[in-house]
CSV table of C-alpha atoms and ligand atoms in Angstrom, one decimal:
chain,number,residue,atom,x,y,z
A,24,MET,CA,-129.7,148.4,-66.6
A,25,ASN,CA,-130.2,145.8,-63.9
A,26,ARG,CA,-131.4,142.5,-65.6
A,27,PRO,CA,-133.5,140.0,-63.6
A,28,PHE,CA,-131.9,136.7,-62.6
A,29,ASN,CA,-133.0,134.0,-65.1
A,30,PHE,CA,-133.3,130.5,-63.7
A,31,SER,CA,-134.4,128.8,-66.9
A,32,ALA,CA,-133.4,125.2,-67.6
A,33,GLY,CA,-132.9,126.0,-71.3
A,34,PRO,CA,-132.6,127.9,-73.4
A,35,ALA,CA,-131.0,129.6,-70.5
A,36,ALA,CA,-129.2,132.8,-69.3
A,37,ILE,CA,-126.1,133.8,-71.2
A,38,PRO,CA,-123.3,135.8,-69.5
A,39,GLU,CA,-124.2,139.5,-69.8
A,40,GLU,CA,-120.7,140.4,-71.1
A,41,VAL,CA,-121.2,137.9,-73.9
A,42,LEU,CA,-124.5,139.4,-74.9
A,43,GLN,CA,-123.0,142.9,-74.8
A,44,GLN,CA,-120.1,141.9,-77.0
A,45,ALA,CA,-122.5,140.2,-79.5
A,46,ALA,CA,-124.6,143.3,-79.5
A,47,ALA,CA,-121.6,145.6,-80.1
A,48,GLU,CA,-120.5,143.4,-83.0
A,49,MET,CA,-123.9,142.7,-84.5
A,50,LEU,CA,-123.7,145.0,-87.5
A,51,ASP,CA,-119.9,144.9,-88.1
A,52,TRP,CA,-117.7,142.1,-86.9
A,53,HIS,CA,-114.1,143.4,-86.4
A,54,GLY,CA,-114.4,146.0,-89.1
A,55,CYS,CA,-115.2,143.6,-91.9
A,56,GLY,CA,-118.5,145.4,-92.7
A,57,MET,CA,-120.7,142.3,-92.0
A,58,GLY,CA,-122.4,140.8,-89.1
A,59,VAL,CA,-121.6,137.2,-88.2
A,60,MET,CA,-125.0,136.0,-89.4
A,61,GLU,CA,-124.3,137.4,-92.8
A,62,MET,CA,-120.9,135.9,-93.5
A,63,SER,CA,-120.1,132.9,-95.7
A,64,HIS,CA,-119.1,130.0,-93.5
A,65,ARG,CA,-116.2,129.4,-95.9
A,66,GLY,CA,-114.8,133.0,-95.7
A,67,LYS,CA,-111.7,133.8,-93.7
A,68,GLU,CA,-113.6,135.8,-91.1
A,69,PHE,CA,-115.9,132.9,-90.1
A,70,ILE,CA,-113.1,130.3,-90.4
A,71,SER,CA,-111.2,132.3,-87.8
A,72,ILE,CA,-114.2,132.4,-85.5
A,73,TYR,CA,-114.7,128.7,-85.9
A,74,GLU,CA,-111.0,127.8,-85.4
A,75,THR,CA,-110.7,129.9,-82.3
A,76,ALA,CA,-113.9,128.5,-80.8
A,77,GLU,CA,-112.7,124.9,-81.5
A,78,ALA,CA,-109.3,125.6,-80.0
A,79,ASP,CA,-110.8,127.3,-77.0
A,80,VAL,CA,-113.2,124.5,-76.1
A,81,ARG,CA,-110.5,121.9,-76.6
A,82,GLU,CA,-108.3,123.9,-74.1
A,83,LEU,CA,-111.0,124.6,-71.6
A,84,LEU,CA,-112.3,121.0,-71.4
A,85,ALA,CA,-108.8,119.5,-71.9
A,86,ILE,CA,-110.1,117.4,-74.8
A,87,PRO,CA,-107.3,115.1,-75.9
A,88,ALA,CA,-106.0,115.2,-79.5
A,89,HIS,CA,-107.5,111.8,-80.4
A,90,PHE,CA,-111.0,113.2,-80.0
A,91,LYS,CA,-112.8,115.1,-82.8
A,92,ILE,CA,-114.9,118.1,-81.9
A,93,LEU,CA,-118.0,118.4,-84.1
A,94,PHE,CA,-120.3,121.4,-84.3
A,95,MET,CA,-123.6,120.1,-85.5
A,96,GLN,CA,-127.4,120.9,-85.7
A,97,GLY,CA,-130.3,118.9,-84.4
A,98,GLY,CA,-129.9,119.3,-80.6
A,99,GLY,CA,-129.7,116.6,-78.0
A,100,ILE,CA,-132.9,114.9,-79.2
A,101,ALA,CA,-131.5,114.4,-82.7
A,102,GLU,CA,-128.4,112.8,-81.2
A,103,ASN,CA,-130.6,110.2,-79.6
A,104,ALA,CA,-131.0,108.9,-83.2
A,105,ILE,CA,-127.6,110.1,-84.7
A,106,VAL,CA,-125.5,108.3,-82.0
A,107,PRO,CA,-127.0,104.8,-82.5
A,108,MET,CA,-126.9,105.3,-86.3
A,109,ASN,CA,-123.2,106.0,-86.1
A,110,LEU,CA,-122.0,103.7,-83.3
A,111,SER,CA,-124.4,100.8,-82.8
A,112,ARG,CA,-123.7,98.8,-86.0
A,113,ALA,CA,-127.4,97.8,-85.4
A,114,GLY,CA,-126.3,95.7,-82.5
A,115,VAL,CA,-126.9,95.7,-78.7
A,116,VAL,CA,-126.6,99.1,-76.9
A,117,ASP,CA,-126.8,99.4,-73.1
A,118,PHE,CA,-128.8,102.2,-71.4
A,119,VAL,CA,-128.7,103.3,-67.9
A,120,VAL,CA,-131.9,105.2,-67.2
A,121,THR,CA,-131.6,107.8,-64.5
A,122,GLY,CA,-134.5,110.1,-65.5
A,123,SER,CA,-136.5,111.7,-68.4
A,124,TRP,CA,-133.6,112.3,-70.8
A,125,SER,CA,-132.0,108.9,-70.6
A,126,GLN,CA,-135.4,107.4,-70.9
A,127,LYS,CA,-136.0,109.3,-74.1
A,128,SER,CA,-132.6,108.2,-75.5
A,129,PHE,CA,-133.4,104.6,-74.7
A,130,LYS,CA,-136.7,104.7,-76.5
A,131,GLU,CA,-135.4,106.4,-79.7
A,132,ALA,CA,-132.5,104.0,-80.0
A,133,ALA,CA,-134.9,101.1,-80.7
A,134,LYS,CA,-135.4,102.4,-84.2
A,135,TYR,CA,-131.7,101.8,-85.1
A,136,ALA,CA,-130.3,99.3,-82.6
A,137,GLN,CA,-131.2,96.8,-79.9
A,138,PRO,CA,-131.3,98.8,-76.7
A,139,HIS,CA,-130.9,96.9,-73.5
A,140,LEU,CA,-132.0,98.4,-70.2
A,141,ALA,CA,-128.9,97.8,-67.9
A,142,ALA,CA,-130.3,99.8,-65.0
A,143,SER,CA,-133.2,102.1,-64.1
A,144,GLY,CA,-133.7,104.4,-61.2
A,145,LYS,CA,-137.4,104.3,-61.7
A,146,ASP,CA,-138.1,102.4,-58.5
A,147,SER,CA,-136.7,105.2,-56.5
A,148,GLY,CA,-138.7,107.8,-58.5
A,149,PHE,CA,-135.4,108.8,-60.1
A,150,THR,CA,-134.2,110.3,-56.8
A,151,ARG,CA,-131.0,108.3,-57.2
A,152,PRO,CA,-129.5,106.1,-60.0
A,153,VAL,CA,-128.6,102.5,-59.6
A,154,ALA,CA,-124.9,102.3,-58.5
A,155,PRO,CA,-122.6,101.3,-61.4
A,156,LYS,CA,-121.6,98.0,-59.6
A,157,ASP,CA,-125.3,96.9,-59.9
A,158,TRP,CA,-125.7,97.6,-63.6
A,159,GLN,CA,-126.7,94.6,-65.7
A,160,LEU,CA,-124.4,95.2,-68.7
A,161,SER,CA,-124.7,93.0,-71.8
A,162,SER,CA,-121.7,90.9,-72.7
A,163,ASN,CA,-120.6,92.9,-75.6
A,164,PRO,CA,-122.6,96.1,-76.2
A,165,ALA,CA,-121.7,98.5,-79.0
A,166,TYR,CA,-121.7,101.3,-76.3
A,167,VAL,CA,-123.2,102.2,-72.9
A,168,HIS,CA,-125.3,105.3,-72.8
A,169,ILE,CA,-125.8,107.5,-69.7
A,170,CYS,CA,-127.2,111.1,-69.2
A,171,SER,CA,-124.5,112.5,-67.0
A,172,ASN,CA,-126.9,115.3,-65.7
A,173,GLU,CA,-130.6,114.8,-65.8
A,174,THR,CA,-132.0,118.3,-66.4
A,175,ILE,CA,-135.6,117.5,-65.4
A,176,ASP,CA,-135.0,115.2,-62.4
A,177,GLY,CA,-132.0,117.0,-61.0
A,178,VAL,CA,-129.7,113.9,-60.7
A,179,GLU,CA,-126.0,114.2,-61.7
A,180,PHE,CA,-123.1,111.8,-62.0
A,181,HIS,CA,-120.4,113.4,-59.9
A,182,GLU,CA,-117.9,110.8,-61.2
A,183,LEU,CA,-118.3,109.1,-64.6
A,184,PRO,CA,-118.5,105.3,-64.4
A,185,ASP,CA,-115.3,103.4,-65.2
A,186,LEU,CA,-116.6,100.8,-67.5
A,187,ARG,CA,-113.3,98.9,-67.7
A,188,ALA,CA,-113.4,98.5,-63.9
A,189,LEU,CA,-116.9,96.9,-64.4
A,190,GLY,CA,-115.4,94.4,-66.9
A,191,CYS,CA,-116.8,96.2,-70.0
A,192,ASP,CA,-114.6,97.4,-72.9
A,193,ALA,CA,-117.4,99.3,-74.7
A,194,PRO,CA,-117.2,103.0,-75.1
A,195,LEU,CA,-119.2,105.2,-72.8
A,196,VAL,CA,-121.6,107.7,-74.4
A,197,ILE,CA,-122.6,110.6,-72.3
A,198,ASP,CA,-125.4,113.2,-72.9
A,199,PHE,CA,-123.8,116.2,-71.1
A,200,SER,CA,-126.2,118.8,-72.5
A,201,SER,CA,-127.0,120.4,-69.2
A,202,HIS,CA,-123.7,120.4,-67.4
A,203,VAL,CA,-121.1,120.7,-70.2
A,204,ALA,CA,-118.5,123.3,-69.2
A,205,SER,CA,-119.6,123.3,-65.6
A,206,ARG,CA,-116.9,120.9,-64.5
A,207,PRO,CA,-114.0,119.0,-65.9
A,208,VAL,CA,-114.6,115.8,-67.9
A,209,ASP,CA,-112.6,112.6,-67.4
A,210,TRP,CA,-112.0,111.8,-71.1
A,211,SER,CA,-110.2,108.5,-70.3
A,212,ARG,CA,-113.7,107.1,-69.4
A,213,VAL,CA,-115.6,108.6,-72.4
A,214,GLY,CA,-116.0,107.4,-76.0
A,215,LEU,CA,-118.5,110.1,-77.1
A,216,ALA,CA,-120.1,113.1,-75.4
A,217,PHE,CA,-122.9,115.2,-76.9
A,218,GLY,CA,-124.8,118.2,-75.8
A,219,GLY,CA,-127.1,121.0,-77.1
A,220,ALA,CA,-125.6,124.4,-76.5
A,221,GLN,CA,-128.6,126.1,-75.1
A,222,LYS,CA,-128.1,125.2,-71.4
A,223,ASN,CA,-124.6,126.3,-70.6
A,224,ILE,CA,-122.8,127.4,-73.8
A,225,GLY,CA,-124.9,129.6,-76.1
A,226,PRO,CA,-128.1,129.8,-78.2
A,227,ALA,CA,-130.2,126.8,-79.3
A,228,GLY,CA,-129.3,125.4,-82.7
A,229,LEU,CA,-125.8,124.3,-82.0
A,230,THR,CA,-124.9,120.8,-80.8
A,231,ILE,CA,-121.4,119.9,-79.7
A,232,VAL,CA,-120.2,116.3,-80.2
A,233,VAL,CA,-116.9,115.1,-78.9
A,234,VAL,CA,-116.0,111.7,-80.3
A,235,ARG,CA,-113.0,109.4,-80.1
A,236,GLU,CA,-111.5,109.1,-83.5
A,237,ASP,CA,-111.5,105.3,-83.6
A,238,LEU,CA,-115.3,105.2,-83.3
A,239,LEU,CA,-115.8,107.0,-86.6
A,240,GLY,CA,-116.5,105.3,-89.9
A,241,HIS,CA,-119.2,102.7,-88.9
A,242,ALA,CA,-122.4,104.5,-89.6
A,243,LEU,CA,-125.4,102.5,-90.8
A,244,PRO,CA,-126.1,102.9,-94.5
A,245,ILE,CA,-129.4,104.8,-93.8
A,246,THR,CA,-127.5,107.6,-91.9
A,247,PRO,CA,-128.0,111.0,-93.5
A,248,SER,CA,-124.7,112.2,-94.8
A,249,ALA,CA,-125.0,115.4,-92.8
A,250,PHE,CA,-125.3,113.3,-89.6
A,251,ASP,CA,-122.5,110.8,-90.4
A,252,PHE,CA,-119.9,111.7,-87.8
A,253,LYS,CA,-117.0,110.7,-90.1
A,254,THR,CA,-118.3,113.0,-92.9
A,255,VAL,CA,-118.8,115.8,-90.5
A,256,ALA,CA,-115.3,115.3,-89.0
A,257,ASP,CA,-113.6,115.0,-92.4
A,258,ASN,CA,-115.2,118.3,-93.5
A,259,HIS,CA,-114.4,120.2,-90.2
A,260,SER,CA,-118.1,120.5,-89.5
A,261,MET,CA,-118.6,122.2,-92.9
A,262,PHE,CA,-120.2,119.4,-94.9
A,263,ASN,CA,-123.4,121.4,-94.6
A,264,THR,CA,-123.6,125.0,-93.4
A,265,PRO,CA,-123.0,124.8,-89.7
A,266,PRO,CA,-124.9,126.9,-87.2
A,267,THR,CA,-122.6,129.9,-87.6
A,268,TRP,CA,-124.3,132.2,-85.1
A,269,GLY,CA,-124.4,129.5,-82.5
A,270,ILE,CA,-120.7,128.7,-83.0
A,271,TYR,CA,-119.8,132.4,-82.7
A,272,MET,CA,-121.8,132.8,-79.5
A,273,ALA,CA,-120.3,129.6,-78.1
A,274,GLY,CA,-116.9,131.1,-79.0
A,275,LEU,CA,-117.6,134.3,-77.0
A,276,THR,CA,-118.8,132.1,-74.1
A,277,PHE,CA,-115.6,130.1,-74.2
A,278,GLN,CA,-113.5,133.3,-74.1
A,279,TRP,CA,-115.6,134.5,-71.1
A,280,LEU,CA,-114.9,131.1,-69.4
A,281,LYS,CA,-111.2,131.5,-70.0
A,282,ARG,CA,-111.3,134.9,-68.2
A,283,GLN,CA,-113.0,133.5,-65.1
A,284,ARG,CA,-110.9,133.3,-61.9
A,285,GLU,CA,-111.5,131.9,-58.4
A,286,GLY,CA,-108.4,132.4,-56.3
A,287,GLU,CA,-105.7,130.4,-58.1
A,288,LEU,CA,-108.2,128.6,-60.3
A,289,THR,CA,-109.1,129.7,-63.9
A,290,GLY,CA,-111.5,128.5,-66.6
A,291,ILE,CA,-113.5,125.4,-65.9
A,292,ALA,CA,-111.8,124.7,-62.6
A,293,ALA,CA,-112.9,128.2,-61.4
A,294,MET,CA,-116.4,127.6,-62.7
A,295,GLU,CA,-116.6,124.2,-60.9
A,296,GLN,CA,-115.6,125.8,-57.7
A,297,ARG,CA,-118.2,128.5,-58.1
A,298,ASN,CA,-120.9,126.0,-59.1
A,299,ILE,CA,-120.2,123.8,-56.1
A,300,ALA,CA,-120.5,126.9,-53.8
A,301,LYS,CA,-123.8,128.0,-55.4
A,302,ALA,CA,-125.4,124.6,-55.3
A,303,GLN,CA,-124.3,124.0,-51.7
A,304,ARG,CA,-125.7,127.3,-50.6
A,305,PHE,CA,-129.0,126.6,-52.2
A,306,TYR,CA,-129.4,122.9,-51.0
A,307,ASP,CA,-128.4,123.9,-47.5
A,308,TYR,CA,-131.1,126.5,-47.4
A,309,VAL,CA,-133.8,124.2,-48.8
A,310,ASP,CA,-132.8,121.4,-46.4
A,311,GLY,CA,-133.1,123.7,-43.5
A,312,SER,CA,-136.5,125.2,-44.4
A,313,GLN,CA,-139.9,124.1,-43.4
A,314,LEU,CA,-141.7,125.0,-46.6
A,315,TYR,CA,-139.4,123.7,-49.4
A,316,VAL,CA,-138.1,120.2,-50.1
A,317,ASN,CA,-135.7,118.5,-52.6
A,318,ALA,CA,-136.1,114.7,-52.6
A,319,ILE,CA,-132.9,113.7,-54.4
A,320,ASP,CA,-130.3,111.6,-52.6
A,321,PRO,CA,-127.6,114.1,-51.5
A,322,ALA,CA,-124.8,112.1,-53.2
A,323,TRP,CA,-126.5,112.5,-56.6
A,324,ARG,CA,-127.9,116.0,-56.4
A,325,SER,CA,-127.3,118.1,-59.5
A,326,ARG,CA,-125.3,121.3,-59.2
A,327,MET,CA,-127.0,122.6,-62.3
A,328,ASN,CA,-130.7,121.9,-62.0
A,329,ILE,CA,-132.4,121.8,-58.7
A,330,PRO,CA,-136.0,120.8,-58.6
A,331,PHE,CA,-137.8,121.7,-55.3
A,332,GLN,CA,-141.4,121.4,-54.1
A,333,LEU,CA,-143.4,123.6,-51.8
A,334,ARG,CA,-144.9,121.4,-49.1
A,335,ASP,CA,-148.1,123.4,-49.6
A,336,ALA,CA,-148.5,123.1,-53.4
A,337,SER,CA,-151.5,125.4,-53.4
A,338,ARG,CA,-148.9,128.2,-52.9
A,339,ASN,CA,-147.1,127.4,-56.2
A,340,GLU,CA,-148.7,130.1,-58.3
A,341,ALA,CA,-148.3,132.7,-55.6
A,342,PHE,CA,-144.6,131.7,-55.4
A,343,LEU,CA,-144.0,132.1,-59.1
A,344,ALA,CA,-145.8,135.4,-59.3
A,345,GLY,CA,-143.9,136.8,-56.3
A,346,ALA,CA,-140.6,135.6,-57.7
A,347,LYS,CA,-141.2,137.2,-61.0
A,348,ALA,CA,-142.1,140.5,-59.3
A,349,ALA,CA,-138.8,140.2,-57.4
A,350,GLY,CA,-136.9,139.8,-60.6
A,351,LEU,CA,-136.4,136.0,-60.4
A,352,LEU,CA,-137.5,134.5,-63.7
A,353,GLN,CA,-138.5,131.0,-65.1
A,354,LEU,CA,-138.6,129.1,-61.8
A,355,LYS,CA,-141.5,126.8,-62.8
A,356,GLY,CA,-140.7,123.1,-62.6
A,357,HIS,CA,-140.9,120.8,-65.5
A,358,LYS,CA,-144.5,119.6,-65.9
A,359,SER,CA,-143.5,115.9,-65.3
A,360,VAL,CA,-142.1,116.8,-61.9
A,361,GLY,CA,-144.2,119.8,-60.9
A,362,GLY,CA,-143.2,122.4,-58.3
A,363,MET,CA,-140.2,124.6,-59.0
A,364,ARG,CA,-136.8,124.2,-60.5
A,365,ALA,CA,-133.8,126.5,-60.2
A,366,SER,CA,-131.1,126.1,-62.9
A,367,LEU,CA,-127.8,127.4,-61.7
A,368,TYR,CA,-125.7,127.3,-64.9
A,369,ASN,CA,-122.4,129.0,-65.3
A,370,ALA,CA,-124.0,132.3,-66.2
A,371,MET,CA,-125.9,132.5,-62.8
A,372,PRO,CA,-123.8,134.4,-60.3
A,373,MET,CA,-123.8,133.7,-56.5
A,374,ALA,CA,-125.7,137.0,-56.2
A,375,GLY,CA,-128.6,135.4,-58.1
A,376,VAL,CA,-128.7,132.4,-55.7
A,377,GLN,CA,-128.6,134.8,-52.7
A,378,ALA,CA,-131.5,136.9,-54.2
A,379,LEU,CA,-133.5,133.7,-54.7
A,380,ILE,CA,-132.9,132.5,-51.2
A,381,ALA,CA,-133.8,135.9,-49.8
A,382,PHE,CA,-137.1,135.8,-51.7
A,383,MET,CA,-137.8,132.2,-50.5
A,384,GLN,CA,-137.2,133.2,-46.9
A,385,GLU,CA,-139.5,136.1,-47.1
A,386,PHE,CA,-142.2,134.0,-48.9
A,387,GLU,CA,-141.9,131.3,-46.2
A,388,ARG,CA,-142.2,133.9,-43.5
A,389,THR,CA,-145.3,135.5,-45.0
A,390,SER,CA,-146.9,132.1,-45.8
A,391,ALA,CA,-146.7,130.8,-42.3
B,403,PLP,C1,-132.2,119.9,-73.2
B,403,PLP,C2,-131.7,118.5,-73.2
B,403,PLP,C3,-131.8,117.7,-74.3
B,403,PLP,C4,-132.6,118.1,-75.6
B,403,PLP,O1,-132.1,119.1,-76.3
B,403,PLP,P1,-132.9,119.5,-77.6
B,403,PLP,O2,-132.1,120.7,-78.1
B,403,PLP,O3,-134.3,119.9,-77.3
B,403,PLP,O4,-132.9,118.4,-78.6
B,403,PLP,C5,-131.2,116.5,-74.3
B,403,PLP,N1,-130.6,116.0,-73.2
B,403,PLP,C6,-130.5,116.7,-72.1
B,403,PLP,C7,-129.8,116.2,-70.9
B,403,PLP,C8,-131.0,118.0,-72.1
B,403,PLP,O5,-130.9,118.8,-70.9
């Protein structure tokens, strides 16, 4: 069976090998007579799935020992509340707004903390963020929040800001939902990272939180116990029933990632190489075309989510219909941006990018 190429921003394509393995194990996981969805989260079978997934993601992302890895529920949007509840101590929190997702985080935090807008890329239409040296950080914020890849606007931090170099000792919080596992993370610059799984890791319903140990234990009294990071960490993500299926699928994806090779490179380094090549190919094509345009400052262009417009927007519906007929799915842009968006997550092979470019060339030729 030849599956179409799926460019969804999320929930998004999952590697075919992962789906096939999950299908093969659906009724009977490793001869135990149960599928993963039917197992107790406290049984030895699931505990082994959980421990392997945790160890694999720690190895893949090179997460240091003084960070806890939490498998939670609620998604990225719930973390917009859970993070300030746990880290703000109801004090001042700095936000750098680079697009829709960081804007959402900024707004939600006002229920629990005193959010301060340290910078906003709004003046440029979110085509580029404000450079870190121009951020107006508060004197002593509880933390500084950024969205390290703006899924809707297509803006990505290619280097995480070094807050200490900016004279700020506060921990950096990153929402890495839509580029987690696409590139390495410099943990020396991070206090907490969170992300929903449904972009680059697995099915919706699982949220991964990676948090420096010393930040635990200061949750506001109103924090639900199931969302208190210390409670979750102390109970190895089993204070409540964790999203077992999501953890299992993420674990299969981590094993798939560990098998990836590009020359000498393996795992995340191999993925990063591939992601750079895919994005480069696509941006080069868009920049050289007469019909398509991407307005993002080249230094800030996302490797994962590439919004693009047709110069003749009246052709949008014809473009989407033609793409679908050519086996290229879910290219419609987010309603707030319009046009198209191609999400090139880990599961998208170079062949998918080439097929999309071939379609776009043909569409441009026949539109002229
Ligand atoms: C998708 C996404 C979210 C929201 O995830 P939900 O699972 O809908 O809560 C948050 N942040 C970013 C950057 C995202 O891409």
